[in-house]
Coordinates of C-alpha atoms in Angstrom, one line a residue:
M1 CA -7.5 -46.4 -11.2
K2 CA -6.8 -49.2 -13.7
A3 CA -3.8 -48.5 -16.0
F4 CA -4.2 -48.4 -19.8
S5 CA -3.1 -51.6 -21.3
S6 CA -3.5 -50.6 -24.9
K7 CA -1.0 -48.3 -26.6
G8 CA -3.8 -47.2 -29.1
T9 CA -6.1 -46.3 -26.2
L10 CA -3.4 -44.3 -24.6
I11 CA -2.7 -42.3 -27.8
A12 CA -6.5 -41.7 -28.3
M13 CA -6.8 -40.5 -24.7
S14 CA -3.8 -38.2 -25.2
F15 CA -5.5 -36.6 -28.2
I16 CA -8.8 -36.1 -26.3
L17 CA -6.9 -34.5 -23.4
T18 CA -5.0 -32.2 -25.6
A19 CA -8.2 -31.1 -27.4
T20 CA -9.9 -30.5 -24.1
L21 CA -7.1 -28.4 -22.8
M22 CA -7.0 -26.3 -26.0
S23 CA -10.7 -25.6 -26.1
A24 CA -11.5 -25.1 -22.4
C25 CA -10.6 -22.0 -20.4
G26 CA -9.2 -24.2 -17.7
K27 CA -9.6 -23.8 -14.0
D28 CA -8.0 -20.4 -14.1
N29 CA -9.3 -19.1 -17.4
N30 CA -5.7 -18.9 -18.6
S31 CA -5.9 -20.5 -22.1
N32 CA -5.2 -18.3 -25.1
A33 CA -5.5 -21.1 -27.6
G34 CA -6.2 -19.8 -31.1
E35 CA -6.9 -21.3 -34.4
N36 CA -4.8 -21.1 -37.6
T37 CA -7.1 -21.4 -40.6
G38 CA -5.8 -21.9 -44.1
N39 CA -7.7 -22.3 -47.5
A40 CA -7.0 -25.5 -49.4
G41 CA -7.6 -23.4 -52.6
N42 CA -10.4 -21.5 -54.3
G43 CA -13.5 -23.1 -52.9
G44 CA -11.4 -25.6 -51.0
T45 CA -12.0 -26.8 -47.4
A46 CA -10.4 -24.8 -44.6
T47 CA -8.1 -26.7 -42.3
E48 CA -7.8 -25.8 -38.6
T49 CA -4.6 -26.3 -36.6
P50 CA -4.8 -25.5 -32.9
A51 CA -2.1 -22.9 -31.9
E52 CA 0.0 -23.8 -28.9
N53 CA -1.1 -22.3 -25.7
A54 CA 1.5 -19.7 -24.7
Y55 CA 0.5 -19.9 -21.0
K56 CA 2.3 -22.5 -19.0
D57 CA 2.1 -23.5 -15.3
K58 CA 5.8 -24.1 -15.6
Y59 CA 8.2 -23.1 -18.5
D60 CA 10.7 -25.6 -19.8
P61 CA 13.1 -24.3 -20.9
P62 CA 12.8 -21.3 -18.5
V63 CA 11.6 -17.9 -19.7
T64 CA 13.2 -14.7 -18.5
I65 CA 11.4 -11.7 -17.0
T66 CA 13.6 -8.6 -16.6
T67 CA 12.8 -6.0 -13.9
V68 CA 14.3 -3.2 -11.8
W69 CA 14.2 -2.7 -8.0
G70 CA 13.8 0.1 -5.6
I71 CA 15.0 -1.6 -2.4
D72 CA 13.3 -0.5 0.9
P73 CA 16.2 0.8 3.2
E74 CA 14.7 -1.4 6.0
L75 CA 14.8 -4.6 3.9
K76 CA 17.3 -7.2 5.2
F77 CA 19.1 -10.0 3.5
K78 CA 20.6 -13.2 4.9
N79 CA 22.6 -16.2 3.7
G80 CA 24.7 -14.0 1.4
E81 CA 21.7 -13.1 -0.7
S82 CA 20.8 -9.9 -2.6
I83 CA 17.7 -8.5 -4.3
E84 CA 19.1 -10.0 -7.6
N85 CA 19.7 -13.5 -6.2
N86 CA 17.7 -14.8 -3.3
V87 CA 15.3 -17.4 -2.1
A88 CA 12.4 -15.9 -4.1
T89 CA 14.3 -15.8 -7.4
A90 CA 15.4 -19.4 -6.9
W91 CA 11.8 -20.4 -6.1
A92 CA 10.5 -18.7 -9.2
K93 CA 13.0 -20.6 -11.4
D94 CA 12.6 -24.0 -9.7
T95 CA 8.8 -23.9 -9.4
L96 CA 7.6 -21.9 -12.4
G97 CA 10.5 -22.0 -14.8
I98 CA 10.7 -18.2 -14.6
D99 CA 14.2 -16.6 -14.4
I100 CA 14.0 -13.1 -12.8
K101 CA 16.8 -11.0 -14.1
S102 CA 17.5 -7.5 -12.6
L103 CA 18.6 -4.7 -15.0
W104 CA 19.5 -2.5 -12.0
S105 CA 18.6 -1.9 -8.4
V106 CA 18.9 1.1 -6.1
T107 CA 18.2 1.7 -2.4
D108 CA 15.0 3.7 -2.4
S109 CA 15.7 6.6 -0.1
N110 CA 15.1 10.3 -1.1
N111 CA 13.1 9.2 -4.2
A112 CA 16.2 7.4 -5.6
F113 CA 14.1 4.8 -7.5
A114 CA 12.0 7.4 -9.2
T115 CA 15.1 9.4 -10.1
K116 CA 16.9 6.4 -11.5
M117 CA 13.8 5.3 -13.5
R118 CA 13.4 8.7 -15.1
L119 CA 17.1 8.8 -16.0
A120 CA 16.7 5.3 -17.6
L121 CA 13.9 6.6 -19.7
T122 CA 15.7 9.7 -20.9
S123 CA 19.0 8.0 -21.6
G124 CA 17.4 5.2 -23.7
E125 CA 18.4 2.4 -21.4
Q126 CA 16.7 -1.0 -21.7
I127 CA 13.2 -1.0 -20.3
P128 CA 12.3 -3.8 -17.9
D129 CA 9.8 -6.4 -19.0
V130 CA 7.9 -5.8 -15.8
V131 CA 8.1 -3.0 -13.2
T132 CA 5.9 -2.3 -10.2
I133 CA 5.5 1.4 -9.4
G134 CA 4.2 2.9 -6.1
D135 CA 4.9 6.5 -6.9
A136 CA 1.6 7.8 -8.5
Q137 CA 3.2 10.5 -10.6
L138 CA 6.0 8.3 -11.9
A139 CA 3.4 5.7 -12.8
Q140 CA 1.5 8.2 -14.9
D141 CA 4.8 9.4 -16.6
L142 CA 5.8 5.9 -17.5
I143 CA 2.3 5.1 -19.0
D144 CA 2.5 8.4 -21.0
S145 CA 6.0 7.4 -22.3
G146 CA 4.4 5.0 -24.7
L147 CA 6.9 2.3 -23.8
F148 CA 4.5 0.1 -21.9
R149 CA 1.7 -1.9 -23.4
E150 CA -2.0 -2.1 -22.8
A151 CA -2.4 -4.7 -20.0
G152 CA -6.2 -5.1 -19.4
S153 CA -6.7 -7.6 -22.3
L154 CA -3.8 -9.7 -20.9
F155 CA -5.5 -9.7 -17.5
D156 CA -8.8 -10.7 -19.0
Q157 CA -7.2 -13.6 -20.9
Y158 CA -4.7 -15.0 -18.4
A159 CA -5.6 -13.9 -14.8
S160 CA -7.0 -16.6 -12.5
E161 CA -10.6 -16.5 -11.2
T162 CA -9.2 -15.8 -7.7
W163 CA -7.3 -12.8 -8.9
K164 CA -10.2 -11.5 -11.0
N165 CA -12.6 -11.8 -8.1
A166 CA -10.1 -9.9 -5.9
M167 CA -9.9 -7.1 -8.4
A168 CA -13.7 -7.0 -8.8
I169 CA -14.1 -6.1 -5.1
D170 CA -13.6 -2.5 -6.2
E171 CA -13.3 -2.1 -10.0
N172 CA -12.3 1.6 -9.4
V173 CA -8.8 0.4 -8.9
W174 CA -8.3 0.4 -12.7
N175 CA -9.3 4.1 -13.0
P176 CA -5.9 5.8 -12.5
Y177 CA -4.3 3.6 -15.2
T178 CA -7.0 3.8 -17.9
R179 CA -6.4 5.8 -21.1
G180 CA -9.2 6.1 -23.7
G181 CA -10.9 3.0 -22.3
E182 CA -7.6 1.0 -22.3
R183 CA -6.2 -0.4 -19.1
M184 CA -2.5 0.4 -19.3
G185 CA -1.3 -1.2 -16.1
I186 CA -2.4 -3.8 -13.6
P187 CA -3.3 -2.4 -10.2
V188 CA -1.4 -3.9 -7.3
L189 CA -4.0 -4.7 -4.7
D190 CA -3.6 -3.8 -1.1
Y191 CA -5.4 -4.8 2.1
A192 CA -8.5 -2.7 3.0
Y193 CA -7.8 -0.2 5.8
N194 CA -4.1 -0.9 5.6
H195 CA -3.2 2.8 5.8
D196 CA -6.2 4.1 7.7
Y197 CA -5.0 5.2 11.1
L198 CA -5.8 5.6 14.7
L199 CA -4.0 7.0 17.7
W200 CA -1.3 4.9 19.5
I201 CA -1.0 6.3 23.0
R202 CA 1.5 5.4 25.8
Q203 CA -0.9 3.4 28.1
D204 CA 1.7 3.3 30.9
W205 CA 1.8 7.1 30.9
L206 CA -2.0 7.4 31.0
D207 CA -2.1 4.9 33.9
K208 CA 0.6 6.6 36.0
L209 CA -1.2 9.9 35.5
G210 CA -4.6 8.5 36.3
L211 CA -5.9 9.6 32.9
Q212 CA -8.5 8.2 30.5
A213 CA -7.7 8.1 26.7
P214 CA -9.0 11.2 25.1
K215 CA -12.3 11.1 23.1
T216 CA -12.4 14.7 22.0
M217 CA -9.9 17.2 20.8
E218 CA -10.3 19.1 24.1
E219 CA -9.5 16.0 26.1
L220 CA -6.5 15.3 23.8
E221 CA -5.0 18.7 24.6
A222 CA -5.3 18.1 28.3
V223 CA -3.5 14.7 27.9
M224 CA -0.8 16.2 25.8
D225 CA -0.3 18.9 28.4
K226 CA 0.1 16.4 31.2
F227 CA 2.5 14.2 29.1
K228 CA 4.7 17.2 28.6
N229 CA 4.5 19.2 31.8
A230 CA 3.9 16.4 34.4
N231 CA 5.7 13.5 32.6
P232 CA 5.3 10.3 34.6
D233 CA 8.8 9.1 33.5
G234 CA 10.4 12.2 34.9
L235 CA 11.3 13.7 31.4
K236 CA 11.7 17.4 31.3
P237 CA 9.2 19.3 29.2
D238 CA 11.7 20.0 26.4
Q239 CA 12.5 16.2 26.2
V240 CA 8.9 15.2 25.5
T241 CA 7.1 15.0 22.2
P242 CA 3.4 14.7 23.3
L243 CA 2.2 14.1 19.7
S244 CA 4.7 12.9 17.1
I245 CA 3.5 14.1 13.7
G246 CA 5.3 15.4 10.6
F247 CA 4.5 17.0 7.2
K248 CA 7.7 17.4 5.4
N249 CA 6.2 16.3 2.1
K250 CA 2.5 16.3 2.7
M251 CA -0.3 16.7 5.2
S252 CA -1.8 13.3 4.5
T253 CA 0.5 10.3 4.9
W254 CA 0.7 6.9 6.5
M255 CA 2.5 7.4 9.8
G256 CA 2.8 10.5 12.0
D257 CA -0.2 11.8 10.0
P258 CA -1.8 15.2 10.9
S259 CA -4.7 15.1 8.5
W260 CA -7.2 13.8 11.1
I261 CA -6.8 17.2 12.9
F262 CA -8.5 18.8 10.0
G263 CA -11.0 16.0 9.9
A264 CA -12.2 17.2 13.3
Y265 CA -13.4 20.3 11.5
G266 CA -15.0 18.6 8.6
T267 CA -12.4 18.2 5.8
L268 CA -9.4 16.1 4.8
P269 CA -6.5 17.9 3.0
E270 CA -4.8 16.8 -0.3
Q271 CA -7.7 14.7 -1.5
W272 CA -11.0 15.2 -3.3
N273 CA -14.0 14.8 -1.0
V274 CA -17.7 14.9 -1.7
G275 CA -19.0 18.4 -0.8
A276 CA -22.4 19.4 0.6
D277 CA -23.6 19.9 -3.0
G278 CA -22.7 16.4 -4.0
K279 CA -19.8 17.6 -6.1
L280 CA -16.1 16.8 -5.5
E281 CA -14.2 19.5 -3.7
Y282 CA -10.5 19.7 -3.0
G283 CA -10.2 19.3 0.8
S284 CA -7.3 21.7 1.3
V285 CA -9.5 24.7 0.3
N286 CA -12.4 23.8 2.5
P287 CA -13.0 26.4 5.3
G288 CA -12.5 23.7 7.9
M289 CA -8.8 23.8 7.0
K290 CA -8.5 27.2 8.6
Q291 CA -9.6 25.9 12.0
G292 CA -7.2 22.9 11.7
L293 CA -4.3 25.3 10.9
E294 CA -5.2 27.4 13.9
T295 CA -5.1 24.3 16.1
L296 CA -1.7 23.2 14.8
K297 CA -0.3 26.7 15.3
G298 CA -1.4 26.6 18.9
W299 CA 0.0 23.1 19.5
L300 CA 3.3 24.1 18.1
E301 CA 3.5 27.2 20.4
K302 CA 2.7 25.0 23.4
G303 CA 5.3 22.4 22.4
Y304 CA 2.7 19.6 21.9
I305 CA 4.1 18.8 18.5
P306 CA 7.8 18.8 17.3
Q307 CA 9.3 22.2 16.6
E308 CA 10.8 20.6 13.5
T309 CA 7.5 19.0 12.4
A310 CA 7.6 20.6 9.0
L311 CA 11.0 18.9 8.4
W312 CA 9.9 15.4 9.7
D313 CA 8.9 12.6 7.3
E314 CA 7.1 9.4 8.4
N315 CA 10.1 7.6 9.6
K316 CA 11.3 10.6 11.6
T317 CA 8.1 10.7 13.5
A318 CA 8.7 7.2 14.7
E319 CA 12.1 8.1 16.3
P320 CA 10.8 9.7 19.5
A321 CA 8.1 7.0 19.8
V322 CA 10.7 4.3 19.7
A323 CA 13.0 6.2 22.0
G324 CA 10.3 6.5 24.6
T325 CA 10.0 10.2 24.6
A326 CA 6.7 10.5 22.6
G327 CA 3.3 10.0 24.1
I328 CA 1.1 9.7 21.0
I329 CA 1.7 8.8 17.4
P330 CA -1.0 8.5 14.7
G331 CA -0.6 5.4 12.5
P332 CA -2.0 2.2 11.1
Y333 CA -3.4 -0.7 13.1
W334 CA -0.3 -2.8 12.5
M335 CA 2.2 -0.4 14.1
S336 CA 2.5 -2.3 17.4
G337 CA 4.7 -4.7 15.5
W338 CA 6.8 -2.1 13.8
P339 CA 8.1 0.2 14.9
L340 CA 6.5 0.5 18.3
S341 CA 7.6 -3.0 19.5
D342 CA 11.1 -1.5 19.9
T343 CA 10.0 1.1 22.5
A344 CA 10.0 -1.4 25.3
K345 CA 13.7 -2.2 24.5
N346 CA 14.6 1.4 25.3
V347 CA 12.1 2.1 28.1
E348 CA 11.2 -0.7 30.5
G349 CA 7.5 -1.0 31.0
A350 CA 6.6 1.1 28.0
V351 CA 3.2 0.0 26.7
W352 CA 1.4 1.4 23.6
K353 CA -2.4 0.9 23.1
P354 CA -4.6 1.8 20.2
Y355 CA -7.4 4.4 20.5
A356 CA -10.0 5.9 18.3
I357 CA -9.6 9.3 16.6
P358 CA -11.0 12.1 18.8
T359 CA -13.9 14.2 17.7
G360 CA -13.9 17.9 17.1
P361 CA -16.1 20.6 18.8
D362 CA -19.1 19.6 16.6
G363 CA -18.6 15.9 17.2
K364 CA -17.0 15.4 13.8
A365 CA -14.1 13.0 13.0
M366 CA -12.6 12.1 9.6
R367 CA -9.6 10.1 8.6
H368 CA -8.3 9.4 5.1
G369 CA -9.3 6.0 3.8
T370 CA -7.2 3.4 2.1
H371 CA -7.7 2.6 -1.5
F372 CA -7.6 -1.1 -2.4
T373 CA -4.4 -0.5 -4.5
N374 CA -0.9 0.7 -3.6
G375 CA 0.7 0.8 -7.1
V376 CA 0.6 -0.6 -10.6
T377 CA 2.5 -3.2 -12.5
L378 CA 3.5 -2.1 -16.1
I379 CA 4.4 -4.5 -18.9
S380 CA 6.9 -3.4 -21.6
K381 CA 5.7 -3.4 -25.2
D382 CA 8.9 -5.5 -26.0
M383 CA 8.2 -8.3 -23.5
K384 CA 8.5 -11.6 -25.3
N385 CA 6.4 -13.7 -22.8
P386 CA 3.9 -11.4 -21.1
E387 CA 1.8 -14.4 -20.1
A388 CA 4.6 -15.5 -17.8
L389 CA 3.8 -12.6 -15.4
F390 CA 0.4 -14.2 -15.0
T391 CA 1.9 -17.6 -14.4
Y392 CA 3.8 -16.0 -11.5
Q393 CA 0.9 -14.0 -10.1
N394 CA -1.8 -16.6 -10.6
Y395 CA 0.4 -19.0 -8.5
M396 CA 0.6 -16.3 -5.8
F397 CA -3.1 -15.6 -5.7
E398 CA -4.0 -19.3 -5.6
N399 CA -1.4 -20.3 -3.0
Y400 CA -0.5 -17.2 -1.0
A401 CA -3.2 -14.5 -1.1
D402 CA -5.7 -16.4 1.2
P403 CA -4.9 -20.2 0.9
K404 CA -6.8 -23.0 2.6
P405 CA -5.0 -24.8 5.4
G406 CA -2.4 -27.2 4.1
S407 CA -1.4 -25.2 1.1
V408 CA 2.2 -24.8 0.0
F409 CA 2.4 -21.4 1.7
D410 CA 0.3 -22.4 4.7
N411 CA 2.7 -21.0 7.3
G412 CA 4.3 -18.2 5.3
L413 CA 6.4 -17.6 2.3
F414 CA 9.9 -19.0 3.0
K415 CA 11.0 -21.0 6.0
N416 CA 13.7 -19.3 8.1
Y417 CA 13.0 -16.0 6.4
D418 CA 9.5 -14.8 7.2
Y419 CA 8.5 -17.8 9.3
D420 CA 10.0 -20.8 11.1
I421 CA 8.8 -23.8 13.1
A422 CA 9.9 -24.8 16.6
E423 CA 10.8 -28.4 17.5
D424 CA 7.3 -28.9 19.0
G425 CA 5.7 -28.0 15.6
K426 CA 4.5 -24.6 16.7
L427 CA 5.2 -21.5 14.6
L428 CA 7.8 -19.2 16.1
R429 CA 7.2 -15.5 16.6
W430 CA 9.0 -13.4 14.0
E431 CA 11.6 -12.1 16.6
E432 CA 12.5 -15.8 17.4
I433 CA 13.5 -16.8 13.9
P434 CA 17.1 -18.1 13.8
G435 CA 19.3 -15.6 12.1
G436 CA 16.6 -12.9 12.1
Y437 CA 13.3 -12.3 10.4
V438 CA 13.4 -11.2 6.8
N439 CA 10.4 -9.6 5.0
S440 CA 11.0 -11.9 2.0
I441 CA 7.7 -10.9 0.4
R442 CA 9.6 -7.8 -0.7
Y443 CA 11.8 -10.1 -2.8
L444 CA 8.9 -11.0 -5.0
L445 CA 8.4 -9.7 -8.6
V446 CA 5.2 -7.8 -7.6
R447 CA 5.4 -5.9 -4.3
D448 CA 3.6 -7.7 -1.4
G449 CA 3.0 -10.8 -3.5
A450 CA -0.7 -11.1 -3.8
R451 CA -3.4 -9.5 -1.6
I452 CA -7.2 -9.8 -1.6
P453 CA -8.4 -6.5 -0.1
D454 CA -10.8 -7.8 2.5
A455 CA -9.0 -11.0 3.4
Q456 CA -6.6 -9.7 6.1
M457 CA -9.3 -7.8 8.0
K458 CA -11.5 -10.9 8.1
A459 CA -8.5 -12.8 9.6
L460 CA -8.0 -10.0 12.1
M461 CA -11.6 -10.0 13.2
N462 CA -11.5 -13.7 13.7
L463 CA -8.5 -13.5 16.0
A464 CA -10.0 -10.5 17.8
D465 CA -13.1 -12.6 18.5
G466 CA -11.0 -15.4 20.0
K467 CA -10.8 -17.8 17.0
E468 CA -7.8 -20.1 16.9
A469 CA -5.4 -19.2 14.0
T470 CA -5.7 -21.9 11.3
T471 CA -5.3 -20.0 8.0
R472 CA -2.1 -18.5 6.6
L473 CA -3.3 -15.0 7.2
E474 CA -4.4 -15.7 10.7
K475 CA -1.1 -17.4 11.5
E476 CA 0.8 -14.4 9.9
V477 CA -1.0 -11.9 12.1
Q478 CA -0.3 -14.0 15.2
T479 CA 3.4 -14.6 14.5
A480 CA 4.6 -11.7 12.3
Y481 CA 2.6 -8.7 13.6
G482 CA 2.6 -7.0 17.0
L483 CA 0.5 -8.5 19.8
E484 CA -1.9 -5.5 19.7
T485 CA -2.7 -5.8 16.0
A486 CA -6.0 -7.7 16.1
G487 CA -7.3 -5.5 18.9
A488 CA -6.2 -2.4 17.0
A489 CA -8.0 -3.5 13.9
K490 CA -11.2 -3.8 16.0
V491 CA -10.7 -0.2 17.3
L492 CA -10.2 0.9 13.7
L493 CA -13.4 -0.7 12.5
S494 CA -15.3 0.8 15.4
Q495 CA -14.9 4.1 13.5
E496 CA -15.5 2.6 10.0
G497 CA -17.8 5.5 9.2
I498 CA -15.1 8.2 9.5
S499 CA -12.9 6.6 6.8
F500 CA -13.0 8.7 3.6
K501 CA -11.1 7.8 0.5
N502 CA -9.9 10.2 -2.1
M503 CA -12.9 10.3 -4.5
F504 CA -10.8 11.2 -7.5
T505 CA -9.2 8.0 -8.8
G506 CA -8.8 8.9 -12.5
P507 CA -5.6 9.7 -14.4
P508 CA -4.3 13.3 -14.0
T509 CA -6.5 15.9 -15.7
E510 CA -5.0 18.3 -18.2
T511 CA -4.8 21.1 -15.6
M512 CA -3.4 18.7 -13.0
S513 CA -0.6 17.8 -15.4
S514 CA 0.4 21.4 -15.9
K515 CA -0.5 23.2 -12.7
N516 CA -0.6 20.7 -9.8
D517 CA 3.1 20.8 -8.9
Y518 CA 2.9 24.6 -8.5
L519 CA -0.4 24.4 -6.6
K520 CA 0.9 21.8 -4.2
K521 CA 4.0 23.8 -3.4
L522 CA 1.9 26.9 -2.8
E523 CA -0.3 24.9 -0.5
L524 CA 2.4 23.3 1.7
Q525 CA 4.4 26.6 1.9
T526 CA 1.3 28.6 2.9
F527 CA 0.2 26.1 5.5
N528 CA 3.7 25.9 7.0
E529 CA 4.0 29.7 7.2
I530 CA 0.7 29.9 9.0
I531 CA 1.5 27.1 11.5
Y532 CA 4.9 28.7 12.3
G533 CA 3.4 32.1 12.6
K534 CA 5.2 33.7 9.6
K535 CA 1.9 34.6 8.1
P536 CA -1.5 35.3 9.8
L537 CA -4.3 32.9 9.8
E538 CA -6.0 35.1 7.2
A539 CA -3.3 34.0 4.7
F540 CA -5.4 30.9 4.2
D541 CA -8.2 32.9 2.5
Q542 CA -5.6 34.4 0.1
F543 CA -4.3 30.9 -0.6
V544 CA -7.8 29.7 -1.5
S545 CA -8.2 32.7 -3.9
D546 CA -4.7 32.1 -5.5
W547 CA -5.4 28.3 -5.7
K548 CA -8.7 28.9 -7.6
A549 CA -7.2 31.5 -9.9
G550 CA -4.0 29.5 -10.5
G551 CA -5.8 26.5 -12.0
G552 CA -7.8 25.1 -9.1
D553 CA -11.2 26.1 -10.5
K554 CA -10.4 24.6 -13.9
M555 CA -9.1 21.5 -12.2
S556 CA -12.3 21.2 -10.2
E557 CA -14.3 21.3 -13.4
E558 CA -12.2 18.6 -14.9
V559 CA -12.4 16.4 -11.8
N560 CA -16.2 16.7 -11.6
A561 CA -16.6 16.0 -15.3
W562 CA -14.7 12.7 -14.7
Y563 CA -16.7 12.0 -11.5
D564 CA -20.0 12.4 -13.4
S565 CA -18.7 10.0 -16.1
V566 CA -18.1 7.2 -13.6
K567 CA -21.0 7.6 -11.1

């Protein structure tokens, strides 16, 4: 291209370029240029001065975004870094001119982050500019505090087309954070089916016993009995956990989940399902729960599930699986990478394979489905540069969410953290990274960086069908996930029709806010007492009656009124 030789021409072109940038939406629809109009006097001519566009691709001087962190206990650091200062915070400042400052951080075990956040609210501490919340109730409480601003208009103004298109895949993701028509938080998108589950079964045990994987609940019982009482590794019956599940906090969770057991009888607990009459019903009061509770009671008596199952959370259910003493664990398609890859370190020859959820006596099967969001990002009313959050996230959606080959994040996020390259140019498997793999995506301002809901499953299906890995997502699955991941995803989608999401996605209703804590405690206590034989099976009927009278009927009315409004 020929260079300009005339200074006047250069100046003229500069004015044209500036005007074009101010008037156009730009490639990402991020311009918020406004106009300042002033009168020259009574009857005078108005003058227009374009306002400076607040949005920048990079800020100079840098702008600051404050935040707070709940650190995953499993998250690792290297090179002397911390959540406050690491490769991701350095990248944000160098690339975007955004200085991420931490007000505080806490290791998030035993709800420590939620506790700290609530204390910060009540004590009048400084509120972070941006905070991402995964705890549903905490998110609602923060929204109701009045300290965070309406965010939907900012999203409409600044979000890139890639981000907007990802959000539009399921616009219901906004529902939990909408108040009076205003979107008070920005949903954090998750991958489709990310917390749907299947059964991971010790294939080496099946092979040694000459057994086929169970397709029905009856066949499952027969397999569990063999695993326990004729264990092929020579474990004594009291050393074996045939089925590793836990419900310390709830009956519907993401690993060691027992809710599919009730799905075999036509319901899913702790969520709102579409009933036979087309209305939403709370799954935990459906009659099918009674059969599921009876099944769990029998399995506990036979030693098929842990005797401490009511005290086990998700991570605890993984312990016997990793130790090599569990035969079956329900969980997501990605579990062969973590935690199940460690089993072979403890038991030579241990092999886990993914299998479909077994059907009940009437051929039914149900599993709880994954919503396309796993949290919400809130923006403080006092944030000086709210557009900077979109500078950050737009970059992530354009360059990380599902980038074309050759992009800046083509191989992963940060070299020598979540990926590395061998001397021959090939990507190393995660366990081969010098100094250890680090899930540096958890260093980012918004958890998990940027996800397009259907992108990862597309990548998984490509690999399962034998396609060579060329995109970042395909490479990530191949190098950072377990070797069984693509195959497990295919098993999962073979039962796509049994995946049922919680159909109530709105903010808590009035009765939920006042009664739900009591009703949930009543539910879990009653179910535990039935399973452990402290109450007869008929106690379920009394629970249903108490639930309805204690606010359940009113809550059902409110939920269905909301459902009718969004159909």
